[in-house]
mmCIF file of C-alpha atoms and ligand atoms in Angstrom:
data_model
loop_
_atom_site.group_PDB
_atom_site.id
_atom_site.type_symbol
_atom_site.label_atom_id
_atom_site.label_comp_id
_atom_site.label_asym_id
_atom_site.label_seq_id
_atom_site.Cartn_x
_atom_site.Cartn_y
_atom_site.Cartn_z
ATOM 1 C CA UNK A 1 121.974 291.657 20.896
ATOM 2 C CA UNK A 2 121.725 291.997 16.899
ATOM 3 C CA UNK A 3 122.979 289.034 14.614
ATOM 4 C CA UNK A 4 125.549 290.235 12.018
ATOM 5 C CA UNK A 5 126.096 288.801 9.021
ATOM 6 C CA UNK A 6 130.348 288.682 7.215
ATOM 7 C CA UNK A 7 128.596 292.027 5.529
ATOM 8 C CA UNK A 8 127.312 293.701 8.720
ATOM 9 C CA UNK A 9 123.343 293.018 8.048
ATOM 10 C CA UNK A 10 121.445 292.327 10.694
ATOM 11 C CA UNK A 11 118.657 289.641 10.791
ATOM 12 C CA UNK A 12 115.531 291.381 11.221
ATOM 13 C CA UNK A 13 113.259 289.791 8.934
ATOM 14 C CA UNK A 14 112.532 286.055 8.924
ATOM 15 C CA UNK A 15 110.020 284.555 6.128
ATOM 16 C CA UNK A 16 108.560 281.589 7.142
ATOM 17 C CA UNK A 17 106.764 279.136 4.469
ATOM 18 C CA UNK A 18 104.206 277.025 6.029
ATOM 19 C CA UNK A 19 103.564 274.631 3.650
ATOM 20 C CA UNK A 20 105.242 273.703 0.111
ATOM 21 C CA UNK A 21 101.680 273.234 -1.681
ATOM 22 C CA UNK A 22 99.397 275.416 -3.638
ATOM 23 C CA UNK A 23 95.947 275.652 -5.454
ATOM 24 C CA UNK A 24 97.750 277.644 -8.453
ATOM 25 C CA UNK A 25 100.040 276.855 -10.800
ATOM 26 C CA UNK A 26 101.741 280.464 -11.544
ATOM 27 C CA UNK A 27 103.816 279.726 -14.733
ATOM 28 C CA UNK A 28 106.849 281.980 -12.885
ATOM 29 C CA UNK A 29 106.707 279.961 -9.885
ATOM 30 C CA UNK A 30 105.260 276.463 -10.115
ATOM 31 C CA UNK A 31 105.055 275.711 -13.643
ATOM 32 C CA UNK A 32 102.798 272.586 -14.099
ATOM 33 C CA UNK A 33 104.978 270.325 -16.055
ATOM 34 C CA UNK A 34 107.308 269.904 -13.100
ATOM 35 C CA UNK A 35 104.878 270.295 -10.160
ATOM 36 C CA UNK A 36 102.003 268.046 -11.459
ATOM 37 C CA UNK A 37 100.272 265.032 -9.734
ATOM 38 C CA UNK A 38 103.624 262.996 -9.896
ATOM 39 C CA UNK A 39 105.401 266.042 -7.889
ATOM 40 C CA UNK A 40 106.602 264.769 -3.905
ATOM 41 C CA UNK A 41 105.516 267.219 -2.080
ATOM 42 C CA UNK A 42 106.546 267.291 1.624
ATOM 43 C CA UNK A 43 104.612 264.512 3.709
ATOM 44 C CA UNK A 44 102.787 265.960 6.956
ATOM 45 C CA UNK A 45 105.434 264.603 9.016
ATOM 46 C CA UNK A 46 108.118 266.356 7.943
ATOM 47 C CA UNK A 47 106.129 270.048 8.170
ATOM 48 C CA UNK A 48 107.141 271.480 11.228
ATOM 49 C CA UNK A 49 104.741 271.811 13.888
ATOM 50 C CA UNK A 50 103.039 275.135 14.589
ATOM 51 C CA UNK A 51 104.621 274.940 18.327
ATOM 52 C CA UNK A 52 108.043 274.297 16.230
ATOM 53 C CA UNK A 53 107.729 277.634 14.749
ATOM 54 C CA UNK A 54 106.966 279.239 17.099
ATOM 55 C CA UNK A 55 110.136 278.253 18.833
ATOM 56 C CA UNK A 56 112.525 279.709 16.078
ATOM 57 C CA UNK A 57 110.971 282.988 16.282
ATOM 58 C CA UNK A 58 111.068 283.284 20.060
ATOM 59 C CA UNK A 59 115.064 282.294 19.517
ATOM 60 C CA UNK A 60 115.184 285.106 17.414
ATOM 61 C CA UNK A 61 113.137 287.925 19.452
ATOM 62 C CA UNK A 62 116.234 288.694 21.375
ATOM 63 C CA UNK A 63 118.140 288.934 18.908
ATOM 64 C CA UNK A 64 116.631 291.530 16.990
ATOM 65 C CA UNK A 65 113.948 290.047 15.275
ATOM 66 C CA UNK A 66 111.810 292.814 13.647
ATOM 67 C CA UNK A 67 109.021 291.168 10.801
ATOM 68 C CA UNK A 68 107.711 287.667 10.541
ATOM 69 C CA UNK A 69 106.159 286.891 6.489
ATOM 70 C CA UNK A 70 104.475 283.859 6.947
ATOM 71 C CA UNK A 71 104.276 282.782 3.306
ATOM 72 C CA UNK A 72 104.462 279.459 0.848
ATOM 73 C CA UNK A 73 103.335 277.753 -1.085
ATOM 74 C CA UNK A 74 100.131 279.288 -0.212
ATOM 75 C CA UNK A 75 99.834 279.663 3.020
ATOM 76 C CA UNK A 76 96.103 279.769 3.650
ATOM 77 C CA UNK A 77 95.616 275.562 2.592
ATOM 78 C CA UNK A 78 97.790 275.536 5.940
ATOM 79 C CA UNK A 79 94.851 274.593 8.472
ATOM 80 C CA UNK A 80 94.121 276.650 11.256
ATOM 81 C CA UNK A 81 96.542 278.827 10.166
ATOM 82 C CA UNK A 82 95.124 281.634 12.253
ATOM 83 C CA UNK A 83 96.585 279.439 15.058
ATOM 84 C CA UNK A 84 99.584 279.824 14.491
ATOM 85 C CA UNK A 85 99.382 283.673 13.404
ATOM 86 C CA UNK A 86 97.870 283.881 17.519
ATOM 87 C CA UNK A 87 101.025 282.004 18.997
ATOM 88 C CA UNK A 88 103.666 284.360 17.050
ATOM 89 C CA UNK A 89 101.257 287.289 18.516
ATOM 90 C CA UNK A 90 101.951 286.200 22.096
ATOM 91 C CA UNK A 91 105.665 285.172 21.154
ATOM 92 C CA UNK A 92 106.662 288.701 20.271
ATOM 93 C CA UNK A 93 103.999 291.366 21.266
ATOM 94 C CA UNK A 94 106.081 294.023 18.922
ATOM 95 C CA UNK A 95 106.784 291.574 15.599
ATOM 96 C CA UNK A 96 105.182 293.183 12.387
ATOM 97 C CA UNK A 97 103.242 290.124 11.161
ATOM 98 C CA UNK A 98 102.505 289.926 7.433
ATOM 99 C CA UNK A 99 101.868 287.589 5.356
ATOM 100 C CA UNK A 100 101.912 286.618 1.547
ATOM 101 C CA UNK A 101 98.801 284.933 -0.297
ATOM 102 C CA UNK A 102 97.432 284.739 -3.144
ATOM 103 C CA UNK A 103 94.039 285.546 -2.457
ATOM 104 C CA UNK A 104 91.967 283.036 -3.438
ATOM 105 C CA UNK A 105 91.104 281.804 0.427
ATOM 106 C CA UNK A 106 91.273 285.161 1.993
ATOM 107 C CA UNK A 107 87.585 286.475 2.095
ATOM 108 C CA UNK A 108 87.108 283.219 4.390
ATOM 109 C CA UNK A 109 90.199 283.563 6.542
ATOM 110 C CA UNK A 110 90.235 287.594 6.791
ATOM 111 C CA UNK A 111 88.820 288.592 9.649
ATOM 112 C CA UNK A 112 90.456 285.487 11.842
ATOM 113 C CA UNK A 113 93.833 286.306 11.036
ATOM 114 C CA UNK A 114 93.117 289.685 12.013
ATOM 115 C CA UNK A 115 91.200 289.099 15.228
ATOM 116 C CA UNK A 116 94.464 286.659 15.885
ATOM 117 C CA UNK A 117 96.981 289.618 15.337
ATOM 118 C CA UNK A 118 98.053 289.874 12.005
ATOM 119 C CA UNK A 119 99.099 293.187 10.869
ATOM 120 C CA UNK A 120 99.150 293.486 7.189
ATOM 121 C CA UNK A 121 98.645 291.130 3.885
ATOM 122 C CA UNK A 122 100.450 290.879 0.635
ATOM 123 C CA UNK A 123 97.962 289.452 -2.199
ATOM 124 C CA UNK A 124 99.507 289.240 -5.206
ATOM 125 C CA UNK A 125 97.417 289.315 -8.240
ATOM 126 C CA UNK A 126 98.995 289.254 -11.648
ATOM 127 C CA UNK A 127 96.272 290.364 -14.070
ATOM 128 C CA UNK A 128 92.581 291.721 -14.173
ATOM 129 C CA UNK A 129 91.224 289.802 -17.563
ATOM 130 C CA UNK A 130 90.120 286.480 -16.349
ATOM 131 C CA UNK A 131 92.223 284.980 -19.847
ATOM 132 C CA UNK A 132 95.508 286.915 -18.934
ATOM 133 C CA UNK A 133 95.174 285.825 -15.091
ATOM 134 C CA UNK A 134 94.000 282.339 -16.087
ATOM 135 C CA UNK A 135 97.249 281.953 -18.205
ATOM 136 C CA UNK A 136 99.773 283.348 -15.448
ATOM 137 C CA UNK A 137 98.614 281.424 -11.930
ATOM 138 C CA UNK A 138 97.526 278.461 -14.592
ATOM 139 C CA UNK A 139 93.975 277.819 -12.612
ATOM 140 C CA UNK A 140 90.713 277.556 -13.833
ATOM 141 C CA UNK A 141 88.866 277.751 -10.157
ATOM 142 C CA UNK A 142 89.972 281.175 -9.115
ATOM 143 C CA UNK A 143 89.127 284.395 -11.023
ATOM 144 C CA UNK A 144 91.010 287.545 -10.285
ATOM 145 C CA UNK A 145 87.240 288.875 -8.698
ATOM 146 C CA UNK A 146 88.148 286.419 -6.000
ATOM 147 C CA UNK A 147 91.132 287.506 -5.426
ATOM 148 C CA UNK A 148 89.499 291.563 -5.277
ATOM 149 C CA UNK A 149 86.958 289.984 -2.991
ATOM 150 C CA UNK A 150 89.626 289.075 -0.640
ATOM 151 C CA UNK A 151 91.557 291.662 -0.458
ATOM 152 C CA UNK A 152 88.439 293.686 -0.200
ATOM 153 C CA UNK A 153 87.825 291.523 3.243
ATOM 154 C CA UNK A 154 91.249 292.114 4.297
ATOM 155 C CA UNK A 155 90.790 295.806 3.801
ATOM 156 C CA UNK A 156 87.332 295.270 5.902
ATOM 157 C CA UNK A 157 88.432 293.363 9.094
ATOM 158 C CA UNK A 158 91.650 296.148 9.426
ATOM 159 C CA UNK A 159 94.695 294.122 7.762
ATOM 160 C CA UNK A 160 96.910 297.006 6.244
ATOM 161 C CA UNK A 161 96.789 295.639 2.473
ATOM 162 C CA UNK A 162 99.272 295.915 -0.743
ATOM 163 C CA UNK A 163 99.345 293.461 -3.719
ATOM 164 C CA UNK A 164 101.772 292.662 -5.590
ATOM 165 C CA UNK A 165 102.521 292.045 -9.543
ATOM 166 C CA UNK A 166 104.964 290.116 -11.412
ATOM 167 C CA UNK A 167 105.351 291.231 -14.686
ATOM 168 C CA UNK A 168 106.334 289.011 -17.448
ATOM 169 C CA UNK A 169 107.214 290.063 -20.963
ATOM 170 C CA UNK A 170 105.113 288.876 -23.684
ATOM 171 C CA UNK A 171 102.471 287.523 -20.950
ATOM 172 C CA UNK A 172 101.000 290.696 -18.599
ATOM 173 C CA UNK A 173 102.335 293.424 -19.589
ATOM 174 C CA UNK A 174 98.786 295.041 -20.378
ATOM 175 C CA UNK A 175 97.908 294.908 -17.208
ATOM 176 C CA UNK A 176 99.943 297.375 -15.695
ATOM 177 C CA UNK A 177 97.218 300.123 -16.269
ATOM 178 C CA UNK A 178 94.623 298.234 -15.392
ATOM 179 C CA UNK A 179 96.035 297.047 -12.171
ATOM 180 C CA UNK A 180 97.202 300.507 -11.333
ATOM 181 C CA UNK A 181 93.974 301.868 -12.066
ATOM 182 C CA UNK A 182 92.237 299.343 -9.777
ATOM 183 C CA UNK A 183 94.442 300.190 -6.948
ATOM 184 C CA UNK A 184 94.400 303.444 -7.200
ATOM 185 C CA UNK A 185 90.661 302.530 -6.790
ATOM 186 C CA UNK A 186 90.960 300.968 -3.425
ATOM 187 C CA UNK A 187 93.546 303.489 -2.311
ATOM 188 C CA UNK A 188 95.828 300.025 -2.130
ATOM 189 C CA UNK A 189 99.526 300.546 -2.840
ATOM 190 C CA UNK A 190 100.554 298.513 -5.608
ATOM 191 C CA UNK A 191 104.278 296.968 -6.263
ATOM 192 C CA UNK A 192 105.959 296.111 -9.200
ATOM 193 C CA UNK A 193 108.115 293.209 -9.084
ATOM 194 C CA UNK A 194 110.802 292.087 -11.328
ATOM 195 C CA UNK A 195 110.313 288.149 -12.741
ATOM 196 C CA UNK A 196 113.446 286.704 -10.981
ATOM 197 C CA UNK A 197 115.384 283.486 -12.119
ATOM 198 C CA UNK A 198 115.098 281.828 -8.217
ATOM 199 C CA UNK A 199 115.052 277.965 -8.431
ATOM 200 C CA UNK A 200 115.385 275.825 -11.573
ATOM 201 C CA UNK A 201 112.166 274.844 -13.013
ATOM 202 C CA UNK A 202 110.513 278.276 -14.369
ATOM 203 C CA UNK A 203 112.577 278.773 -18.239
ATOM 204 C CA UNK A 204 113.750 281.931 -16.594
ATOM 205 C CA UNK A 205 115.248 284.436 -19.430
ATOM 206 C CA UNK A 206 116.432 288.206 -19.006
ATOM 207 C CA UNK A 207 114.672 289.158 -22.097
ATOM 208 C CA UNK A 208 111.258 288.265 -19.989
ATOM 209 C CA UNK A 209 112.072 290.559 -17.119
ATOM 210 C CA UNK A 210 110.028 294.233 -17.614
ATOM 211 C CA UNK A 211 112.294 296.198 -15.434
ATOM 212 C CA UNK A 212 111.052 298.315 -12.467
ATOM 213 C CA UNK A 213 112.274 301.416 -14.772
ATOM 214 C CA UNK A 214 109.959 300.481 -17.323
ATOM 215 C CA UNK A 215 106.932 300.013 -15.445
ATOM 216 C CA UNK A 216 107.754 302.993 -13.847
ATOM 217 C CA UNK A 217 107.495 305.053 -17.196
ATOM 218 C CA UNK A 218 104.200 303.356 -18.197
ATOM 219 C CA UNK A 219 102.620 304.404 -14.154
ATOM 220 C CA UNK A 220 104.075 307.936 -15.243
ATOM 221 C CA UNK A 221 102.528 308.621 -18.312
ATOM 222 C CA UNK A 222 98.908 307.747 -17.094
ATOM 223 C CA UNK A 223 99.569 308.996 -13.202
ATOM 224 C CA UNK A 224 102.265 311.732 -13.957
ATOM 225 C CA UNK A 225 105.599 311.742 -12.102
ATOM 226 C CA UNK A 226 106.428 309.641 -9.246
ATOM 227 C CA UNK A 227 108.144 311.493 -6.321
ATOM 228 C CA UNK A 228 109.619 309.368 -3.516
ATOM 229 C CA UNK A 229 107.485 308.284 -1.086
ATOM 230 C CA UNK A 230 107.958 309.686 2.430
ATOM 231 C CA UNK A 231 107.406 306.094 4.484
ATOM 232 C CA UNK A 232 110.562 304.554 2.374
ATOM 233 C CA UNK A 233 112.703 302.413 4.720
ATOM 234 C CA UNK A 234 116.475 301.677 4.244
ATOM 235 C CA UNK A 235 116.011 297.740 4.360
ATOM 236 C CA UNK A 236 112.860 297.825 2.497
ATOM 237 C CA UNK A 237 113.294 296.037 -0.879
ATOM 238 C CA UNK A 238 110.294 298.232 -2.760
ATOM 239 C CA UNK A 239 111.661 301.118 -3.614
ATOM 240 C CA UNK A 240 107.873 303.296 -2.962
ATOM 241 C CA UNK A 241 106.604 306.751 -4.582
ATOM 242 C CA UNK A 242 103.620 308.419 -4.892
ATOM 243 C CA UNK A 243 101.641 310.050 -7.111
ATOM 244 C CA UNK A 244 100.271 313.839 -6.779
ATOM 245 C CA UNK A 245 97.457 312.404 -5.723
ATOM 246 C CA UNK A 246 99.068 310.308 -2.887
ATOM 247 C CA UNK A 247 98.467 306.965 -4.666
ATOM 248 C CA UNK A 248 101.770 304.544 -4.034
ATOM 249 C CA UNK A 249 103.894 302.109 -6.222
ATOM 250 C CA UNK A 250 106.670 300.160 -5.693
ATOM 251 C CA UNK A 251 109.270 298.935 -7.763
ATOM 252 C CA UNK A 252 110.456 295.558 -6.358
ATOM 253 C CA UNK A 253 113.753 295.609 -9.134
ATOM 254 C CA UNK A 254 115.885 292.728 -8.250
ATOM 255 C CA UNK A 255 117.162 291.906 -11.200
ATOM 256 C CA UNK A 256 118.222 295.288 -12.422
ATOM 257 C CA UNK A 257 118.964 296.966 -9.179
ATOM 258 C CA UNK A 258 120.192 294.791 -6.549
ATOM 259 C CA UNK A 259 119.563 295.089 -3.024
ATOM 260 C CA UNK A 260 121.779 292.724 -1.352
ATOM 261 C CA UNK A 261 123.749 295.137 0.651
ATOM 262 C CA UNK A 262 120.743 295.683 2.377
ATOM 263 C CA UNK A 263 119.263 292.191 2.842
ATOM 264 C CA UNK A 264 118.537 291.343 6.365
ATOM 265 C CA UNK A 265 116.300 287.859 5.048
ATOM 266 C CA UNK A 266 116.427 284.339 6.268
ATOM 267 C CA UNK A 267 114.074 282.059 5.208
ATOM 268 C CA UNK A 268 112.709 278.938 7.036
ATOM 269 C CA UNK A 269 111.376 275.997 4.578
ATOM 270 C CA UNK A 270 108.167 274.461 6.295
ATOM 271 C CA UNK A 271 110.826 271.762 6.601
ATOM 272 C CA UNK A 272 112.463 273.597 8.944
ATOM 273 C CA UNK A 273 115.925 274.572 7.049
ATOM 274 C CA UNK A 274 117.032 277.809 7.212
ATOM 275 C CA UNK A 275 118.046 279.289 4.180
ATOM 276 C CA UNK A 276 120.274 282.708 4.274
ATOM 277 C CA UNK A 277 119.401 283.846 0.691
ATOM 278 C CA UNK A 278 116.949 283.278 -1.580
ATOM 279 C CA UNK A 279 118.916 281.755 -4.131
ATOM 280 C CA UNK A 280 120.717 279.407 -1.912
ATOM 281 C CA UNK A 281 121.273 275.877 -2.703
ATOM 282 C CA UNK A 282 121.215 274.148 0.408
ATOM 283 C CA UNK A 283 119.180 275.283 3.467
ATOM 284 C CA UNK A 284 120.643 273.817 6.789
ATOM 285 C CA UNK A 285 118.314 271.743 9.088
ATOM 286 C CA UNK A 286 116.824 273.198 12.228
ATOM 287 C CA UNK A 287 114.360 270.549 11.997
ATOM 288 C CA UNK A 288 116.600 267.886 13.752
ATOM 289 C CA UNK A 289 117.024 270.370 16.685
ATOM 290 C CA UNK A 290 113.721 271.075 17.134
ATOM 291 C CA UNK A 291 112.879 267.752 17.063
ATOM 292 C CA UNK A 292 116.259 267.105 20.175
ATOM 293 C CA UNK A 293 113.895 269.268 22.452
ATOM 294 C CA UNK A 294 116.156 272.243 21.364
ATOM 295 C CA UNK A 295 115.057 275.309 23.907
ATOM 296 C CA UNK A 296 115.523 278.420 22.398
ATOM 297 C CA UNK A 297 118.873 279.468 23.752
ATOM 298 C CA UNK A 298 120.095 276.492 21.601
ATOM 299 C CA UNK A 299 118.152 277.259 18.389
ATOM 300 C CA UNK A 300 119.381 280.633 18.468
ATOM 301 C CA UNK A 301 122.843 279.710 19.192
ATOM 302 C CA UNK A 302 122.551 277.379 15.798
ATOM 303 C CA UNK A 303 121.384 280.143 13.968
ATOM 304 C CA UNK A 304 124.019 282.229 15.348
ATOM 305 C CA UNK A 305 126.774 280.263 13.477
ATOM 306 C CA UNK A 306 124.762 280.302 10.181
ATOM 307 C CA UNK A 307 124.222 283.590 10.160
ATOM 308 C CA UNK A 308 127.191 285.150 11.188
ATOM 309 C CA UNK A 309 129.208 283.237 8.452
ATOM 310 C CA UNK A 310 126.805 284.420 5.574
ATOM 311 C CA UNK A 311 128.413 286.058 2.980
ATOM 312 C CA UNK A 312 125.656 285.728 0.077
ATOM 313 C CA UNK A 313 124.942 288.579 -2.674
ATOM 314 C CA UNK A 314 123.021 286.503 -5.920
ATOM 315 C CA UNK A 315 121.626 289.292 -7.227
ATOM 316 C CA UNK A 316 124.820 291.596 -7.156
ATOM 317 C CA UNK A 317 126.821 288.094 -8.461
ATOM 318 C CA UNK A 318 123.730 286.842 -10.532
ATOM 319 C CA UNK A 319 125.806 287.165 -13.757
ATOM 320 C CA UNK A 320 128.509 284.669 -12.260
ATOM 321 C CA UNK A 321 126.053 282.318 -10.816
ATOM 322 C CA UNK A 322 123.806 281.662 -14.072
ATOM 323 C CA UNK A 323 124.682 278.070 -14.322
ATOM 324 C CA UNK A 324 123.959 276.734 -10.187
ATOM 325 C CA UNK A 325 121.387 274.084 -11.386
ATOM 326 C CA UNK A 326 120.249 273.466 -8.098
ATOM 327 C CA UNK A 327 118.686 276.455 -6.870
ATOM 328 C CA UNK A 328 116.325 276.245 -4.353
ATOM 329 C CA UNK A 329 112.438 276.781 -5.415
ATOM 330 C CA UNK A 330 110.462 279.973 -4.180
ATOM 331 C CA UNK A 331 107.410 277.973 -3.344
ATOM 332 C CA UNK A 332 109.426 276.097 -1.299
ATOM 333 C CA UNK A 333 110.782 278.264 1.132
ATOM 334 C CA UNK A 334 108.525 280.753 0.509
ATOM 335 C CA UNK A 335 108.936 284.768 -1.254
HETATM 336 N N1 SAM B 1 101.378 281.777 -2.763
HETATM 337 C C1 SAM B 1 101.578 283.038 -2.167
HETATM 338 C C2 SAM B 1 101.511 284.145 -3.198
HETATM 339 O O1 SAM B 1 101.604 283.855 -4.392
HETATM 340 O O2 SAM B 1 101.364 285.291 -2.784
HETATM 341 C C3 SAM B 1 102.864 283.153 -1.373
HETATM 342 C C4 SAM B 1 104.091 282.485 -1.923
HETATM 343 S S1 SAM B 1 104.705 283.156 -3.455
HETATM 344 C C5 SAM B 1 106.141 282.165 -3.722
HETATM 345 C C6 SAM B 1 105.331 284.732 -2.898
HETATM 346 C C7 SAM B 1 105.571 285.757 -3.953
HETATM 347 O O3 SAM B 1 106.600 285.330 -4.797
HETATM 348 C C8 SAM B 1 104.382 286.052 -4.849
HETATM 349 O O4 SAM B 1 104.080 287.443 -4.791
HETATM 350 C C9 SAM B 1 104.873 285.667 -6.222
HETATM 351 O O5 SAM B 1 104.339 286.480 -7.234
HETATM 352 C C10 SAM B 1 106.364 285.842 -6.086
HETATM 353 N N2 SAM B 1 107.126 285.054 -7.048
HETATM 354 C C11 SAM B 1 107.098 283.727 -7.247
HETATM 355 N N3 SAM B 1 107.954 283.365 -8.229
HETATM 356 C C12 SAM B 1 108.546 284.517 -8.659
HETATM 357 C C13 SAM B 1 109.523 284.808 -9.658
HETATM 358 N N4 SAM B 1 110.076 283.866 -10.407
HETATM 359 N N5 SAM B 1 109.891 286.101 -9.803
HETATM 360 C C14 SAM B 1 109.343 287.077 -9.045
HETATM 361 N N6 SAM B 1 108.433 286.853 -8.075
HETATM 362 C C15 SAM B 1 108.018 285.584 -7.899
HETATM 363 FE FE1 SF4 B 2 101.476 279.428 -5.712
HETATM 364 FE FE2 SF4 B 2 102.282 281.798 -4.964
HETATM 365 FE FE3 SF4 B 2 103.884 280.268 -6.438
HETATM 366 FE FE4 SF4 B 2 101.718 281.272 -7.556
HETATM 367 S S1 SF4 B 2 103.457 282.430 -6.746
HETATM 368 S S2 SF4 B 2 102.395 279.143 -7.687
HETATM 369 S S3 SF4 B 2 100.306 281.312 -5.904
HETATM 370 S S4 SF4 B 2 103.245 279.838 -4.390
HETATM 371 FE FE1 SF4 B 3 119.057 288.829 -0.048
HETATM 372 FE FE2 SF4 B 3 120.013 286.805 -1.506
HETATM 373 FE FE3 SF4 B 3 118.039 288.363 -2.463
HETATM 374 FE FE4 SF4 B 3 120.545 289.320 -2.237
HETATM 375 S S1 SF4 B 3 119.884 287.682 -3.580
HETATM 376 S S2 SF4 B 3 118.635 290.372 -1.644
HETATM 377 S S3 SF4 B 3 121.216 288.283 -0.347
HETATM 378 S S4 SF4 B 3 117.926 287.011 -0.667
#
């Protein structure tokens, strides 16, 4: 049985943030004027349980669940969060597991998660110059050779590895060379992504966004044309090339090229709400289920309902939608 949405998209991907905090500050995401010592972040209580988790995703293996992102916040201050990585493992044998981090912990958690099953990492790492990458995570006890370190690790214990980059006018845009040339280095692929206006708290304005087609001509005049890249996936949202010389880069461009119509993303809060878009407003509460002793037949009968009555596009509608002031925030339920 596959879940379909108003729009006919499946749900084969669920992202699941495990925690709300972080040890960075990114200016895009968390900026520290509204996330700063007087910010209520969610109490312990109200995180779900690993066990919790685990029973949302076995819900959804019969229904077509494909790819679990286990993100944040950051999801390595989760503890023991190779623990939970183990339980999804033995939940669904065949689920891609990935996950999202920024780095900073992974040389100390590498080899764990991978022992405990997870397939591939996501590090996203903004800048090279220690000033540049200081300015964009806003952190003064990570340096981006941690974050190299770590994905070096992941790269070491078998995790298949990409990073990610954010560009932001006026902030990193001269490190799009220098990040390309490093990953071409390590034979990483390296993805582009557009700075997106999701919740309400990072000043978000188009003329910031480098667009995916711009980045693209920079990559091209040091690497030479990009051809598609043969791996490319209908519901993937990079759109992936290579170089001549096999190197790959993506072009996450969600602000100039939608990808709605192919979105097959829900998103659990590490509140447990289950949010059908990215730039929803309200998430609605598995949490209270959970909590009833829900078994799974039950959770995925909930989710059911949700998802079959989603009908969201923001991206393709962003231009209607500019003045929703209560848009949920990425570190909350996760990227
Ligand atoms: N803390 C982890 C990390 O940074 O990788 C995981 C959570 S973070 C919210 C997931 C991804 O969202 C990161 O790659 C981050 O760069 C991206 N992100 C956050 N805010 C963004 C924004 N406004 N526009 C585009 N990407 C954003
Ligand atoms: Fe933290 Fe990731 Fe957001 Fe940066 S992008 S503040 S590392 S959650
Ligand atoms: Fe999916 Fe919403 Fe993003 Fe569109 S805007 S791609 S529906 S998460």
């Amino acid at each position: 049985m596959t879940l379909r949405d108003r729009f006919q998209r499946p749900l084969r991907d669920l992202r699941i943030s495990v925690t709300d905090r972080c040890n960075f500050r990114c200016t895009y995401c968390m900026p520290r004027e509204h996330f700063g010592s007087e910010h209520a972040f969610l109490p312990r209580s109200d995180l779900l349980t690993y066990e919790e988790i685990v029973t949302v995703v076995k819900s959804l293996v019969p229904a077509g669940l494909e790819k679990v992102r286990l993100t944040g916040g950051e999801p390595l201050l989760r503890s023991d969060i190779a623990a939970l990585v183990r339980l999804l493992k033995e939940a669904g044998p065949h689920i891609d597991l990935a996950m999202t981090t920024n780095g900073a912990l992974l040389s100390n958690h590498a080899q764990e998660l991978a022992d405990a099953g997870l397939n591939r990492v996501t590090v996203s790492l903004d800048a090279l110059n220690p000033t540049t990458f200081a300015t964009m995570a806003d952190t003064t006890k990570t340096t981006p050779e941690t974050v190299l370190e770590g994905l070096e690790s992941a790269k070491k214990a078998g995790l298949v590895v990409k990073v990610n980059t954010v560009v932001r006018r006026g902030v990193n845009e001269n490190e799009i060379l220098p990040l390309a040339e490093a990953c071409s280095g390590l034979g990483v692929p390296l993805r582009f992504v557009e700075f997106m206006d999701v919740g309400n708290t990072n000043a978000w304005q188009l003329e910031e966004v480098v667009s995916g087609a711009e980045v693209r001509a920079v990559i091209e005049g040091r690497f030479g044309p990009l051809t598609p890249h043969k791996g490319q996936k209908v519901h993937e949202v990079a759109r992936r090339f290579a170089t001549a010389e096999g190197q790959e880069f993506g072009f996450i461009n969600s602000v100039t090229q939608p990808f709605c119509g192919d979105c097959s993303r829900a998103r659990l809060s590490a509140n447990g709400s289950l949010y059908t878009c990215l730039f929803s407003s309200k998430g609605h509460d598995l949490k209270g289920l959970l909590r009833m002793q829900a078994t799974t037949d039950e959770v995925q009968a909930a989710i059911k309902s949700l998802w079959t009555d989603r009908n969201d596009q923001y991206s393709v509608e962003r231009h209607q939608h500019q003045d929703v002031a209560t848009k949920v925030e990425m570190s909350f339920i996760g990227g």
